[in-house]
Every structure is written in C-alpha cells, then in structure tokens.
Amino acid sequence: MAAAAAAGSCPGPGPGPGPGAARTKKKQKRFVPQRVKLPRAADPLLAVLAWGVTHQINELSQVPLPVMLLPDDFKASSKIKVNNHLFNRENLPSHFKFKEYCPQVFRNLRERFGVDDQDYQVSLVRSPPRWAGSGRRLLLSADRTLVLKELSSEDVADVHGLLSHYHQYVVQCHGQTLLPRFLGMYRVSVDSEDTYLLVMRNLFSHRLPVHRKYDLKGSLVDREASDKEKGKELPTLKDVDFLNKNEKVFVEEEQQREFMDKLKRDVEFLVQQKLMDYSLLLGIHEVERGEQEEEEELEEEEPGAGGDEGGLGGPYGTSPDGLGGLLNSYRPLGPGEFDPCVDVYALRGAEGAPRREVYFMGLIDVLTQYDARKKAAHAAKTVKHGAGAEISTVHPEQYAKRFLDFITNIFA
C-alpha cells in the first residue's frame, strides 16, 4: 500500500473566502509526549478517555508506520486494565479498562485525512470534551474540531464489518469524501460499565456558528420536525421543513458540480455496502448575523478578562494547538472566512446570492444495513402509506436514487 497521498494536503470540499483561507500549512512531523491535565474524577468516563487516548497515541508513536496494512490489522485491538490506581486518584477512578480498536487502521486513516496524531491527541484531551444536546449520545471536543459518538456494541460490530471497505474507498478517493471521517474507536470501562465511542471530524465549523440546520433524507413521510424540536434554539429541521421554507443552497456552479460528483461516488459506495437510511446534514452560517454576534460577545467581555485555561476563549476560539490550532499561524480570519484544512465540509456561498452564507454539508448515520428488520419496516410503512409514498425504508438502490434526486434540487 502506497503512502497516504492525502496526508498533509487539504483542499477540502471548497476554498474559503479571502486569501488567508486558501493557504495550507505544512507541518513538520514531530512527536513529543504531551502533559495532559486530566478532568477530575467527577466525570470518570472523560478522565479515563483522556488518559487512554494519551497512552495509546504515545505508544503508537514508538511503533514504525507499517508499509502496508494486513487483514489482521482490521481485527486487532489494544487493551489496558488498571487496578488499584492510587497515585492519581483525584483525577482517575481506581479501577478502569481502556481499549482501542484497530489502532493501525485508524492511525492510517488519520494520516490519509491529513490529521496529525499529536494534534488529534491535543484536540481530544487538552480540555475535556462536553456532551452535546440533551441525550448522552454525542461529545464535542473543546476546540470543536472532533465529534465523539456513543455507539452500541452492535454499532461497533457494524463499524468492524465496514472498516476494510471504508479504508479501501478512502485510499481510492485520496481522502476526498463527504462520508464521516472516522479517526478512532474506543471502549472505556468504568465501574463495570462499557462505553463505546467513535471519533470523527466535526461536520460543522469549529469557529463559524451554525444558524440553521437540516437533516435531509429525500423522503417526505414523517420528515417534518416536531413542534417540540422547532421550539429549540437551533432545531434540526427535515425535508418537509426545507421545502416549506423554500430554502435553497447558493453556491457557484463549479462548486455544486464538484460537490455532487463527490456525493454520487460516496452514495455508490454506500449502495455497494447495502447501506441506507443515511442523511445529508446541512448547516448554514449567516455571515452578517455571525459578525453581529461576535461583536456582541466582545462587548460583553470584561476588559483584560482571560478565558479558561485550554478552553475555547469565546465562541470563535480554539485550543492553542490541536486541529483548530492550524489557524494560529495565519492572520485572523474575517467574517465568513474559513480554512478548508480545518473546516473540511465547508462551502462558500456564491457571489451575488440573496444572503452571505457559508454551508457545511456531509453524510451522517451511514451504518444502517438493509436487513430483515428494515425489510419488515418497509412492508409495514407501505401498507400504511401506500406503495407510492416517499417512505424512508426502501432498498438501498431506490433509497440512493431518491436521495440524490432530492439533494440535486436543494441548490438554487
């Protein structure tokens, strides 16, 4: 297997506006074991996660990169069990286990996605991630560059089943994909309870807040957000809402063509794996609104007040290093500007569009197999809504066609 062609280059789905956003930063390979301030044991899961990721990344740094991945690498794992851990009991529980799945495979994927291991470690553990939303299903890294999704043991098996095909596809497309960018998978065991976590790049920006977001499947049955959801500060709207609001995505024709070419390749891969029920997650940043919010935040800050150590430093900040730290060597980015090395799913709004906007678009929830359970759900919904209804549980080829037809029409 050849060395990762995508490592160190990040053209991303589209360039950011402004000259500062178009440059990329070539980073020298360096690995210095990091001193990490662990979260207190009040959240032992996050404390063990920080300890385990640091331990595993440091261990990997001592192992030469393999010339090629072998079939056994896709079954491998690295485990450590700690009992009577007393020397740091304020920060860590006395008994815990940590497991990394397929460490060499995910190391290779990180390289192909242009993610340096030390930056990955710093983004994950320098400040503890925080739970996003109401349910404990998603964690967001403190610098907002990484998302950690809590999985079931069945989901872990699904990732294992997909991983070799996914890796091969990432190699073929040189890391240029709208699929989730899988970067690591772990099991954290505390008090005899296992928590499985899959680490991915954040689809949304680490510095430009999203003001509207949609989960789009191309189906119209049961695809309107509930009144409860619509009452949230940032609701996740759906296909019917998108149509009812006459929403459109305004990007240049070339960007639209490149995006759709990439999406069609990705969807073809999902069809080959008999996967369905995925969505396009669309986030929209309104440039003028974001600029106004930033000014209001600055006005509210006390003169000379500092942010939390290792924290975000306000709504647009990043950690000193880590994946978001790539921007630190550039001039400050202006309103609506982004670096495609960091905001890898971003597309700039077209010149002359009704509003200045930045779009973040990528595929999510790609692990659902069209199995007996989905076939039964399809039959039940067909009886309820009729054979011609735009229901979501259809076979992968039909799902893909309807999905692509819908997404093609979201553009102005």
GROMACS .gro file of C-alpha atoms in nm:
model
  412
    1MET     CA    1   0.000   0.000   0.000
    2ALA     CA    2   0.142   0.332  -0.100
    3ALA     CA    3   0.195   0.610   0.145
    4ALA     CA    4  -0.108   0.827   0.211
    5ALA     CA    5  -0.149   1.065  -0.077
    6ALA     CA    6  -0.385   1.290   0.113
    7ALA     CA    7  -0.171   1.337   0.418
    8GLY     CA    8  -0.066   1.696   0.467
    9SER     CA    9  -0.281   1.828   0.181
   10CYS     CA   10  -0.628   1.955   0.248
   11PRO     CA   11  -0.801   2.110  -0.049
   12GLY     CA   12  -1.131   2.029   0.124
   13PRO     CA   13  -1.471   2.039  -0.042
   14GLY     CA   14  -1.425   2.406  -0.131
   15PRO     CA   15  -1.199   2.705  -0.069
   16GLY     CA   16  -1.274   2.957   0.199
   17PRO     CA   17  -1.318   3.319   0.101
   18GLY     CA   18  -1.023   3.550   0.129
   19PRO     CA   19  -0.654   3.493   0.063
   20GLY     CA   20  -0.580   3.375   0.417
   21ALA     CA   21  -0.824   3.088   0.384
   22ALA     CA   22  -0.676   2.947   0.067
   23ARG     CA   23  -0.335   2.867   0.212
   24THR     CA   24  -0.243   2.540   0.371
   25LYS     CA   25   0.008   2.482   0.643
   26LYS     CA   26   0.268   2.211   0.604
   27LYS     CA   27   0.355   2.079   0.947
   28GLN     CA   28   0.677   1.905   1.033
   29LYS     CA   29   0.637   1.561   1.182
   30ARG     CA   30   0.717   1.586   1.547
   31PHE     CA   31   0.607   1.386   1.842
   32VAL     CA   32   0.660   1.499   2.197
   33PRO     CA   33   0.466   1.319   2.471
   34GLN     CA   34   0.202   1.561   2.593
   35ARG     CA   35   0.142   1.659   2.953
   36VAL     CA   36  -0.233   1.643   2.983
   37LYS     CA   37  -0.444   1.798   3.256
   38LEU     CA   38  -0.698   1.524   3.325
   39PRO     CA   39  -1.061   1.601   3.403
   40ARG     CA   40  -1.147   1.543   3.767
   41ALA     CA   41  -1.296   1.207   3.861
   42ALA     CA   42  -1.640   1.371   3.884
   43ASP     CA   43  -1.666   1.254   3.522
   44PRO     CA   44  -1.457   0.936   3.531
   45LEU     CA   45  -1.553   0.844   3.173
   46LEU     CA   46  -1.386   1.156   3.034
   47ALA     CA   47  -1.089   1.119   3.268
   48VAL     CA   48  -1.024   0.762   3.150
   49LEU     CA   49  -1.080   0.863   2.787
   50ALA     CA   50  -0.815   1.137   2.817
   51TRP     CA   51  -0.572   0.902   2.990
   52GLY     CA   52  -0.634   0.621   2.740
   53VAL     CA   53  -0.603   0.830   2.424
   54THR     CA   54  -0.282   0.987   2.554
   55HIS     CA   55  -0.140   0.645   2.642
   56GLN     CA   56  -0.233   0.493   2.306
   57ILE     CA   57  -0.105   0.781   2.092
   58ASN     CA   58   0.225   0.779   2.280
   59GLU     CA   59   0.251   0.402   2.237
   60LEU     CA   60   0.179   0.429   1.864
   61SER     CA   61   0.447   0.695   1.826
   62GLN     CA   62   0.706   0.434   1.927
   63VAL     CA   63   0.593   0.191   1.655
   64PRO     CA   64   0.711   0.243   1.294
   65LEU     CA   65   0.439   0.301   1.037
   66PRO     CA   66   0.366  -0.031   0.864
   67VAL     CA   67   0.448  -0.049   0.494
   68MET     CA   68   0.100  -0.185   0.434
   69LEU     CA   69  -0.199  -0.285   0.642
   70LEU     CA   70  -0.267  -0.657   0.681
   71PRO     CA   71  -0.603  -0.833   0.730
   72ASP     CA   72  -0.517  -0.888   1.097
   73ASP     CA   73  -0.489  -0.511   1.148
   74PHE     CA   74  -0.864  -0.486   1.085
   75LYS     CA   75  -0.929  -0.731   1.371
   76ALA     CA   76  -0.663  -0.606   1.614
   77SER     CA   77  -0.715  -0.415   1.937
   78SER     CA   78  -0.502  -0.275   2.216
   79LYS     CA   79  -0.626  -0.313   2.575
   80ILE     CA   80  -0.506  -0.198   2.913
   81LYS     CA   81  -0.653  -0.275   3.255
   82VAL     CA   82  -0.569  -0.070   3.565
   83ASN     CA   83  -0.645  -0.188   3.920
   84ASN     CA   84  -0.587  -0.006   4.248
   85HIS     CA   85  -0.487   0.312   4.069
   86LEU     CA   86  -0.399   0.523   4.374
   87PHE     CA   87  -0.123   0.761   4.265
   88ASN     CA   88  -0.369   0.995   4.087
   89ARG     CA   89  -0.700   0.906   4.247
   90GLU     CA   90  -0.827   1.265   4.246
   91ASN     CA   91  -0.841   1.250   3.868
   92LEU     CA   92  -0.887   0.883   3.781
   93PRO     CA   93  -1.103   0.603   3.922
   94SER     CA   94  -0.910   0.326   4.096
   95HIS     CA   95  -1.028   0.055   3.853
   96PHE     CA   96  -1.079   0.101   3.480
   97LYS     CA   97  -1.013  -0.052   3.139
   98PHE     CA   98  -0.941   0.112   2.806
   99LYS     CA   99  -0.949  -0.047   2.462
  100GLU     CA  100  -0.860   0.092   2.120
  101TYR     CA  101  -0.997  -0.089   1.818
  102CYS     CA  102  -0.783  -0.140   1.506
  103PRO     CA  103  -0.516   0.112   1.613
  104GLN     CA  104  -0.302   0.084   1.299
  105VAL     CA  105  -0.605   0.118   1.070
  106PHE     CA  106  -0.729   0.434   1.238
  107ARG     CA  107  -0.374   0.569   1.252
  108ASN     CA  108  -0.358   0.520   0.875
  109LEU     CA  109  -0.699   0.683   0.827
  110ARG     CA  110  -0.590   0.985   1.031
  111GLU     CA  111  -0.286   1.020   0.807
  112ARG     CA  112  -0.495   0.994   0.491
  113PHE     CA  113  -0.732   1.260   0.622
  114GLY     CA  114  -0.436   1.489   0.696
  115VAL     CA  115  -0.479   1.463   1.074
  116ASP     CA  116  -0.154   1.470   1.273
  117ASP     CA  117  -0.162   1.231   1.571
  118GLN     CA  118  -0.034   1.490   1.816
  119ASP     CA  119  -0.293   1.746   1.706
  120TYR     CA  120  -0.560   1.475   1.735
  121GLN     CA  121  -0.449   1.397   2.089
  122VAL     CA  122  -0.441   1.762   2.195
  123SER     CA  123  -0.785   1.833   2.046
  124LEU     CA  124  -0.932   1.538   2.232
  125VAL     CA  125  -0.773   1.565   2.572
  126ARG     CA  126  -0.616   1.906   2.647
  127SER     CA  127  -0.957   2.017   2.774
  128PRO     CA  128  -1.231   1.760   2.830
  129PRO     CA  129  -1.497   1.716   2.561
  130ARG     CA  130  -1.851   1.812   2.659
  131TRP     CA  131  -2.180   1.639   2.600
  132ALA     CA  132  -2.374   1.798   2.314
  133GLY     CA  133  -2.753   1.812   2.317
  134SER     CA  134  -2.990   1.668   2.573
  135GLY     CA  135  -2.902   1.299   2.540
  136ARG     CA  136  -2.563   1.150   2.627
  137ARG     CA  137  -2.500   1.032   2.272
  138LEU     CA  138  -2.260   1.292   2.132
  139LEU     CA  139  -1.950   1.456   2.272
  140LEU     CA  140  -1.786   1.763   2.118
  141SER     CA  141  -1.416   1.828   2.168
  142ALA     CA  142  -1.334   2.154   2.347
  143ASP     CA  143  -1.191   2.305   2.027
  144ARG     CA  144  -1.498   2.189   1.830
  145THR     CA  145  -1.299   2.003   1.566
  146LEU     CA  146  -1.397   1.649   1.670
  147VAL     CA  147  -1.723   1.470   1.747
  148LEU     CA  148  -1.736   1.155   1.960
  149LYS     CA  149  -2.047   0.943   1.903
  150GLU     CA  150  -2.154   0.691   2.164
  151LEU     CA  151  -2.216   0.352   2.000
  152SER     CA  152  -2.386   0.030   2.098
  153SER     CA  153  -2.190  -0.296   2.086
  154GLU     CA  154  -2.390  -0.377   1.770
  155ASP     CA  155  -2.273  -0.049   1.614
  156VAL     CA  156  -1.913  -0.145   1.694
  157ALA     CA  157  -1.965  -0.472   1.507
  158ASP     CA  158  -2.111  -0.276   1.213
  159VAL     CA  159  -1.805  -0.048   1.203
  160HIS     CA  160  -1.580  -0.355   1.206
  161GLY     CA  161  -1.779  -0.503   0.918
  162LEU     CA  162  -1.748  -0.185   0.713
  163LEU     CA  163  -1.395  -0.078   0.805
  164SER     CA  164  -1.187  -0.261   0.543
  165HIS     CA  165  -1.419  -0.147   0.261
  166TYR     CA  166  -1.428   0.206   0.404
  167HIS     CA  167  -1.048   0.219   0.426
  168GLN     CA  168  -1.009   0.095   0.070
  169TYR     CA  169  -1.255   0.359  -0.050
  170VAL     CA  170  -1.072   0.638   0.137
  171VAL     CA  171  -0.749   0.524  -0.030
  172GLN     CA  172  -0.912   0.530  -0.374
  173CYS     CA  173  -1.063   0.877  -0.331
  174HIS     CA  174  -0.746   1.016  -0.164
  175GLY     CA  175  -0.943   1.116   0.144
  176GLN     CA  176  -1.174   1.345  -0.055
  177THR     CA  177  -1.516   1.229   0.062
  178LEU     CA  178  -1.837   1.356   0.221
  179LEU     CA  179  -1.861   1.040   0.431
  180PRO     CA  180  -1.796   1.071   0.804
  181ARG     CA  181  -1.421   1.087   0.863
  182PHE     CA  182  -1.360   0.807   1.113
  183LEU     CA  183  -1.047   0.877   1.321
  184GLY     CA  184  -1.059   0.638   1.617
  185MET     CA  185  -1.281   0.394   1.806
  186TYR     CA  186  -1.253   0.316   2.177
  187ARG     CA  187  -1.415   0.128   2.464
  188VAL     CA  188  -1.399   0.290   2.808
  189SER     CA  189  -1.489   0.064   3.102
  190VAL     CA  190  -1.558   0.224   3.440
  191ASP     CA  191  -1.749   0.058   3.727
  192SER     CA  192  -1.815  -0.247   3.507
  193GLU     CA  193  -1.998  -0.031   3.253
  194ASP     CA  194  -1.872  -0.022   2.894
  195THR     CA  195  -1.900   0.292   2.680
  196TYR     CA  196  -1.810   0.271   2.311
  197LEU     CA  197  -1.701   0.589   2.133
  198LEU     CA  198  -1.634   0.659   1.764
  199VAL     CA  199  -1.429   0.973   1.693
  200MET     CA  200  -1.499   1.171   1.374
  201ARG     CA  201  -1.422   1.512   1.229
  202ASN     CA  202  -1.687   1.767   1.321
  203LEU     CA  203  -1.902   1.827   1.015
  204PHE     CA  204  -1.976   2.183   1.129
  205SER     CA  205  -1.723   2.462   1.175
  206HIS     CA  206  -1.507   2.496   1.483
  207ARG     CA  207  -1.541   2.878   1.469
  208LEU     CA  208  -1.838   2.980   1.249
  209PRO     CA  209  -2.163   2.909   1.436
  210VAL     CA  210  -2.445   2.734   1.251
  211HIS     CA  211  -2.772   2.929   1.249
  212ARG     CA  212  -2.996   2.685   1.058
  213LYS     CA  213  -2.958   2.310   1.012
  214TYR     CA  214  -3.136   2.034   0.823
  215ASP     CA  215  -3.127   1.654   0.826
  216LEU     CA  216  -3.222   1.555   0.469
  217LYS     CA  217  -3.307   1.202   0.352
  218GLY     CA  218  -3.511   1.270   0.038
  219SER     CA  219  -3.827   1.125   0.196
  220LEU     CA  220  -4.145   1.320   0.273
  221VAL     CA  221  -4.323   1.074   0.506
  222ASP     CA  222  -4.270   1.157   0.874
  223ARG     CA  223  -3.998   1.400   0.767
  224GLU     CA  224  -4.114   1.720   0.938
  225ALA     CA  225  -3.962   1.835   1.267
  226SER     CA  226  -4.192   1.809   1.568
  227ASP     CA  227  -4.328   2.120   1.739
  228LYS     CA  228  -4.104   2.038   2.036
  229GLU     CA  229  -3.798   2.027   1.809
  230LYS     CA  230  -3.897   2.351   1.637
  231GLY     CA  231  -3.911   2.520   1.976
  232LYS     CA  232  -3.539   2.464   2.035
  233GLU     CA  233  -3.284   2.741   1.991
  234LEU     CA  234  -3.126   2.554   1.697
  235PRO     CA  235  -3.375   2.290   1.580
  236THR     CA  236  -3.282   2.009   1.344
  237LEU     CA  237  -3.529   2.058   1.061
  238LYS     CA  238  -3.613   1.796   0.798
  239ASP     CA  239  -3.708   1.754   0.433
  240VAL     CA  240  -4.065   1.888   0.457
  241ASP     CA  241  -3.943   2.190   0.653
  242PHE     CA  242  -3.678   2.256   0.386
  243LEU     CA  243  -3.945   2.261   0.115
  244ASN     CA  244  -4.197   2.462   0.318
  245LYS     CA  245  -3.940   2.732   0.388
  246ASN     CA  246  -3.836   2.748   0.019
  247GLU     CA  247  -3.479   2.701   0.140
  248LYS     CA  248  -3.201   2.691  -0.119
  249VAL     CA  249  -2.824   2.647  -0.118
  250PHE     CA  250  -2.646   2.920  -0.317
  251VAL     CA  251  -2.301   2.811  -0.435
  252GLU     CA  252  -2.106   2.862  -0.757
  253GLU     CA  253  -2.183   2.616  -1.038
  254GLU     CA  254  -1.837   2.458  -1.026
  255GLN     CA  255  -1.864   2.401  -0.651
  256GLN     CA  256  -2.207   2.246  -0.697
  257ARG     CA  257  -2.077   2.014  -0.968
  258GLU     CA  258  -1.776   1.906  -0.762
  259PHE     CA  259  -1.997   1.851  -0.458
  260MET     CA  260  -2.249   1.639  -0.649
  261ASP     CA  261  -1.974   1.433  -0.817
  262LYS     CA  262  -1.829   1.357  -0.476
  263LEU     CA  263  -2.172   1.280  -0.329
  264LYS     CA  264  -2.260   1.043  -0.614
  265ARG     CA  265  -1.935   0.849  -0.563
  266ASP     CA  266  -1.997   0.825  -0.190
  267VAL     CA  267  -2.357   0.712  -0.235
  268GLU     CA  268  -2.249   0.449  -0.488
  269PHE     CA  269  -2.010   0.315  -0.224
  270LEU     CA  270  -2.294   0.301   0.032
  271VAL     CA  271  -2.515   0.114  -0.215
  272GLN     CA  272  -2.237  -0.140  -0.275
  273GLN     CA  273  -2.224  -0.199   0.102
  274LYS     CA  274  -2.607  -0.233   0.114
  275LEU     CA  275  -2.632   0.070   0.343
  276MET     CA  276  -2.930   0.303   0.365
  277ASP     CA  277  -3.116   0.549   0.589
  278TYR     CA  278  -2.821   0.793   0.580
  279SER     CA  279  -2.877   1.168   0.571
  280LEU     CA  280  -2.716   1.479   0.435
  281LEU     CA  281  -2.660   1.709   0.731
  282LEU     CA  282  -2.672   2.073   0.618
  283GLY     CA  283  -2.562   2.357   0.843
  284ILE     CA  284  -2.593   2.721   0.736
  285HIS     CA  285  -2.384   3.004   0.880
  286GLU     CA  286  -2.529   3.352   0.821
  287VAL     CA  287  -2.227   3.580   0.784
  288GLU     CA  288  -2.385   3.912   0.891
  289ARG     CA  289  -2.556   3.750   1.189
  290GLY     CA  290  -2.233   3.579   1.292
  291GLU     CA  291  -2.043   3.908   1.271
  292GLN     CA  292  -2.302   4.081   1.487
  293GLU     CA  293  -2.297   3.800   1.745
  294GLU     CA  294  -1.918   3.816   1.763
  295GLU     CA  295  -1.926   4.192   1.821
  296GLU     CA  296  -2.185   4.148   2.098
  297GLU     CA  297  -1.971   3.880   2.263
  298LEU     CA  298  -1.667   4.108   2.255
  299GLU     CA  299  -1.866   4.394   2.408
  300GLU     CA  300  -1.984   4.170   2.692
  301GLU     CA  301  -1.631   4.059   2.780
  302GLU     CA  302  -1.463   4.241   3.068
  303PRO     CA  303  -1.151   4.431   2.960
  304GLY     CA  304  -0.846   4.217   3.030
  305ALA     CA  305  -1.050   3.913   3.124
  306GLY     CA  306  -0.893   3.585   3.019
  307GLY     CA  307  -1.064   3.266   2.910
  308ASP     CA  308  -1.048   2.932   3.086
  309GLU     CA  309  -0.714   2.755   3.063
  310GLY     CA  310  -0.711   2.541   2.750
  311GLY     CA  311  -1.070   2.637   2.669
  312LEU     CA  312  -1.230   2.795   2.369
  313GLY     CA  313  -1.166   3.156   2.463
  314GLY     CA  314  -1.510   3.262   2.341
  315PRO     CA  315  -1.742   3.133   2.072
  316TYR     CA  316  -1.486   3.157   1.792
  317GLY     CA  317  -1.174   3.045   1.978
  318THR     CA  318  -0.968   2.729   1.952
  319SER     CA  319  -0.726   2.547   2.174
  320PRO     CA  320  -0.363   2.670   2.149
  321ASP     CA  321  -0.270   2.369   1.938
  322GLY     CA  322  -0.478   2.078   1.816
  323LEU     CA  323  -0.658   2.058   1.485
  324GLY     CA  324  -0.805   2.409   1.518
  325GLY     CA  325  -0.459   2.547   1.600
  326LEU     CA  326  -0.363   2.537   1.231
  327LEU     CA  327  -0.514   2.884   1.206
  328ASN     CA  328  -0.283   3.035   1.463
  329SER     CA  329  -0.004   3.097   1.212
  330TYR     CA  330  -0.231   3.298   0.980
  331ARG     CA  331  -0.377   3.644   1.009
  332PRO     CA  332  -0.714   3.641   1.189
  333LEU     CA  333  -0.990   3.526   0.959
  334GLY     CA  334  -1.262   3.775   0.876
  335PRO     CA  335  -1.639   3.727   0.886
  336GLY     CA  336  -1.744   3.416   0.694
  337GLU     CA  337  -1.386   3.311   0.618
  338PHE     CA  338  -1.268   2.958   0.686
  339ASP     CA  339  -0.966   2.736   0.633
  340PRO     CA  340  -1.055   2.423   0.429
  341CYS     CA  341  -0.785   2.229   0.614
  342VAL     CA  342  -0.988   2.268   0.932
  343ASP     CA  343  -1.349   2.312   0.818
  344VAL     CA  344  -1.329   2.023   0.574
  345TYR     CA  345  -1.702   2.012   0.487
  346ALA     CA  346  -1.742   2.388   0.421
  347LEU     CA  347  -1.863   2.556   0.100
  348ARG     CA  348  -1.864   2.930   0.045
  349GLY     CA  349  -2.186   3.094  -0.068
  350ALA     CA  350  -2.196   3.225  -0.425
  351GLU     CA  351  -2.124   3.585  -0.515
  352GLY     CA  352  -2.449   3.772  -0.569
  353ALA     CA  353  -2.657   3.533  -0.355
  354PRO     CA  354  -2.950   3.688  -0.164
  355ARG     CA  355  -2.761   3.641   0.165
  356ARG     CA  356  -2.395   3.594   0.256
  357GLU     CA  357  -2.381   3.237   0.384
  358VAL     CA  358  -2.138   2.952   0.441
  359TYR     CA  359  -2.264   2.595   0.408
  360PHE     CA  360  -2.147   2.280   0.584
  361MET     CA  361  -2.265   1.959   0.417
  362GLY     CA  362  -2.176   1.595   0.470
  363LEU     CA  363  -2.319   1.247   0.512
  364ILE     CA  364  -2.415   1.112   0.855
  365ASP     CA  365  -2.562   0.791   1.000
  366VAL     CA  366  -2.409   0.562   0.739
  367LEU     CA  367  -2.409   0.233   0.932
  368THR     CA  368  -2.767   0.109   0.872
  369GLN     CA  369  -2.778  -0.218   0.678
  370TYR     CA  370  -3.083  -0.312   0.471
  371ASP     CA  371  -3.153  -0.626   0.670
  372ALA     CA  372  -3.463  -0.825   0.767
  373ARG     CA  373  -3.565  -0.559   1.021
  374LYS     CA  374  -3.558  -0.283   0.758
  375LYS     CA  375  -3.746  -0.502   0.509
  376ALA     CA  376  -4.020  -0.556   0.768
  377ALA     CA  377  -4.035  -0.181   0.839
  378HIS     CA  378  -4.061  -0.113   0.465
  379ALA     CA  379  -4.352  -0.357   0.431
  380ALA     CA  380  -4.534  -0.202   0.728
  381LYS     CA  381  -4.492   0.155   0.601
  382THR     CA  382  -4.601   0.053   0.252
  383VAL     CA  383  -4.925  -0.088   0.395
  384LYS     CA  384  -4.979   0.231   0.598
  385HIS     CA  385  -4.886   0.496   0.340
  386GLY     CA  386  -4.928   0.316   0.007
  387ALA     CA  387  -4.677   0.176  -0.241
  388GLY     CA  388  -4.604   0.515  -0.398
  389ALA     CA  389  -4.537   0.703  -0.074
  390GLU     CA  390  -4.196   0.864  -0.020
  391ILE     CA  391  -4.112   0.647   0.284
  392SER     CA  392  -3.756   0.621   0.411
  393THR     CA  393  -3.728   0.241   0.449
  394VAL     CA  394  -3.670   0.128   0.091
  395HIS     CA  395  -3.396  -0.090  -0.055
  396PRO     CA  396  -3.053   0.074  -0.096
  397GLU     CA  397  -3.068   0.136  -0.473
  398GLN     CA  398  -3.409   0.302  -0.451
  399TYR     CA  399  -3.305   0.496  -0.141
  400ALA     CA  400  -2.991   0.624  -0.318
  401LYS     CA  401  -3.177   0.738  -0.630
  402ARG     CA  402  -3.443   0.924  -0.436
  403PHE     CA  403  -3.181   1.075  -0.204
  404LEU     CA  404  -2.967   1.204  -0.493
  405ASP     CA  405  -3.271   1.339  -0.679
  406PHE     CA  406  -3.372   1.539  -0.372
  407ILE     CA  407  -3.023   1.671  -0.295
  408THR     CA  408  -2.971   1.777  -0.658
  409ASN     CA  409  -3.269   2.009  -0.617
  410ILE     CA  410  -3.159   2.181  -0.295
  411PHE     CA  411  -2.933   2.411  -0.500
  412ALA     CA  412  -3.058   2.741  -0.640
   0.00000   0.00000   0.00000
